[in-house]
């Protein structure tokens, strides 16, 4: 949170960012997000927030999601789940950007396969916007790579989240879709994906319940920088890593 609030306004200028999407499902000290934290992220210069498997960890987000045009949860939850998985937000230059959040099924408890909903949602998105951004929140790179190929030429970018470990496969696929299997983590990297090392290791070594605490050292902002033309076709895709110390 502090890294985003301190550095994002400057990064928006430095990198000439027209639109910023953040996965915010770990904003509340590692799990979930609250309305206050979502508002702080939006005020810091984020245009749209996606979520993931921790979406309901803080129940106060439920009414907020129902009323928000800028915060989406995975589209493939239950049909009666609050909130929505697709939104359209104007970029700084006025371009309409559709933001779609999907969740994979491997090693995650996902009620509906993303493959059952993705085609209809992408059609809906493209009716409203030429630039379409997909956050695929999934554990397995195979699912994320497969989705990127399936959507190649249909959306601007398919960027993965959830593992907190940035992958080294940023690329533009032949049809003009930017893809990266995981954008990485904005948070403390001297950690086990954000958790204090000794606590995470103790739980893994002993199988005992250990209360996790968020680590604090080696804070970085990680992400992906996608460039596209006026038709929403990607022209470049690169990883971003900013070290704050
Ligand atoms: Fe996640």
XYZ file of C-alpha atoms in Angstrom, residues 22-202:
181
model
C -3.833 -3.486 -9.969
C -4.740 -6.810 -8.480
C -5.776 -5.776 -4.972
C -6.798 -9.011 -3.314
C -3.904 -8.921 -0.839
C -4.174 -5.242 0.083
C -5.597 -5.861 3.571
C -2.379 -6.971 5.262
C -1.998 -9.942 2.929
C -5.544 -11.214 2.450
C -8.611 -9.490 1.039
C -9.396 -5.836 0.534
C -11.583 -3.307 2.360
C -13.554 -0.369 0.874
C -11.138 2.062 2.514
C -8.090 0.350 1.005
C -9.740 0.156 -2.421
C -10.459 3.889 -2.253
C -6.858 4.583 -1.232
C -5.524 2.582 -4.200
C -7.857 4.379 -6.597
C -6.837 7.744 -5.122
C -3.159 6.835 -5.598
C -3.656 6.633 -9.370
C -4.977 3.142 -10.031
C -7.849 3.139 -12.525
C -9.256 -0.345 -11.941
C -8.742 -3.048 -9.324
C -9.060 -6.786 -9.927
C -9.373 -9.435 -7.218
C -9.042 -13.205 -6.852
C -9.510 -16.180 -4.561
C -9.300 -13.962 -1.422
C -12.137 -11.713 -2.608
C -14.462 -12.427 0.350
C -11.871 -12.502 3.152
C -13.028 -9.061 4.338
C -16.813 -9.094 4.293
C -17.147 -5.292 4.276
C -16.149 -5.367 0.593
C -19.463 -7.053 -0.374
C -21.712 -3.954 -0.525
C -18.822 -1.937 -1.964
C -18.417 -4.349 -4.873
C -22.107 -4.120 -5.679
C -21.792 -0.365 -6.118
C -18.358 -0.102 -7.726
C -17.546 0.483 -11.389
C -13.809 0.254 -10.774
C -13.340 -2.850 -8.663
C -14.075 -6.263 -10.178
C -13.924 -9.767 -8.762
C -13.361 -12.960 -10.776
C -16.204 -13.322 -13.271
C -16.389 -17.098 -12.863
C -17.721 -17.293 -9.295
C -21.301 -18.311 -8.443
C -24.100 -16.758 -10.507
C -25.429 -15.212 -7.264
C -22.085 -13.799 -6.094
C -22.096 -10.041 -5.406
C -20.223 -7.662 -7.680
C -19.187 -8.168 -11.278
C -16.263 -9.527 -13.238
C -16.190 -7.054 -16.114
C -16.147 -3.273 -16.133
C -15.334 -0.471 -18.562
C -13.332 2.522 -17.336
C -12.043 5.575 -19.229
C -8.258 5.940 -19.504
C -6.519 9.266 -18.925
C -6.818 10.113 -22.633
C -10.489 9.115 -22.764
C -9.996 5.674 -24.340
C -12.489 3.173 -22.976
C -10.773 0.179 -21.409
C -12.604 -3.025 -20.533
C -11.175 -4.868 -17.528
C -12.038 -8.532 -17.124
C -11.047 -10.688 -14.135
C -10.987 -14.496 -14.462
C -9.773 -17.226 -12.127
C -8.112 -20.527 -12.999
C -9.144 -23.918 -11.598
C -5.869 -25.769 -10.956
C -5.087 -25.793 -7.197
C -7.780 -23.146 -6.589
C -11.357 -23.767 -5.510
C -13.189 -22.148 -8.430
C -16.928 -22.801 -8.814
C -17.159 -22.227 -12.577
C -14.530 -22.915 -15.231
C -13.235 -19.713 -16.828
C -13.483 -21.490 -20.175
C -17.268 -21.654 -19.775
C -17.642 -17.872 -19.461
C -14.678 -16.276 -21.235
C -16.044 -16.132 -24.797
C -19.291 -14.411 -23.846
C -17.480 -11.951 -21.558
C -14.903 -11.039 -24.192
C -17.729 -10.431 -26.680
C -19.442 -8.178 -24.121
C -16.169 -6.359 -23.467
C -15.434 -5.789 -27.147
C -18.880 -4.364 -27.765
C -18.027 -1.585 -25.317
C -14.288 -1.055 -25.697
C -11.470 -1.646 -28.164
C -8.881 -2.042 -25.437
C -9.582 -5.146 -23.376
C -7.426 -6.119 -20.384
C -7.718 -9.579 -18.822
C -6.308 -10.432 -15.369
C -6.156 -14.209 -15.164
C -5.776 -15.050 -11.501
C -4.378 -18.575 -11.414
C -1.751 -20.793 -9.829
C -0.651 -22.757 -12.893
C 1.262 -21.125 -15.730
C -0.249 -23.698 -18.135
C -3.757 -22.290 -17.649
C -2.529 -18.727 -18.051
C -0.515 -19.483 -21.191
C -3.433 -21.416 -22.692
C -5.840 -18.540 -22.043
C -3.434 -16.047 -23.605
C -3.259 -18.156 -26.787
C -7.041 -18.623 -26.846
C -7.566 -14.870 -26.579
C -4.748 -13.903 -28.965
C -6.120 -11.347 -31.398
C -9.307 -10.917 -29.350
C -8.026 -8.851 -26.409
C -5.198 -6.387 -25.770
C -3.535 -8.180 -22.863
C -3.743 -11.329 -20.772
C -1.709 -10.740 -17.620
C -1.494 -13.348 -14.862
C -1.643 -12.814 -11.117
C -1.838 -14.851 -7.880
C 1.589 -16.521 -7.577
C 3.327 -13.282 -6.460
C 6.409 -14.394 -8.459
C 7.049 -12.434 -11.647
C 7.621 -14.646 -14.673
C 10.115 -14.062 -17.468
C 7.785 -14.563 -20.454
C 6.490 -11.074 -21.290
C 5.676 -11.132 -24.996
C 3.239 -10.081 -27.714
C 1.588 -13.086 -29.338
C 1.247 -13.198 -33.162
C -2.353 -11.938 -33.155
C -1.445 -8.816 -31.157
C -2.200 -9.838 -27.578
C 0.299 -8.977 -24.830
C 0.880 -11.805 -22.373
C 2.745 -12.399 -19.115
C 2.147 -15.453 -16.935
C 2.523 -13.533 -13.689
C 2.983 -9.831 -13.034
C 4.681 -10.522 -9.690
C 4.174 -8.876 -6.319
C 4.116 -5.330 -5.093
C 5.230 -5.839 -1.533
C 8.085 -7.161 0.609
C 10.267 -9.594 -1.334
C 12.401 -10.671 1.650
C 9.523 -13.002 2.440
C 7.670 -16.135 1.391
C 5.277 -14.462 -1.065
C 4.716 -11.631 1.397
C 4.751 -13.569 4.671
C 7.606 -13.376 7.215
C 10.017 -16.166 6.255
C 10.342 -17.849 9.681
C 6.554 -18.092 10.109
C 5.939 -19.572 6.655
C 8.791 -22.063 7.033
C 7.651 -23.072 10.546
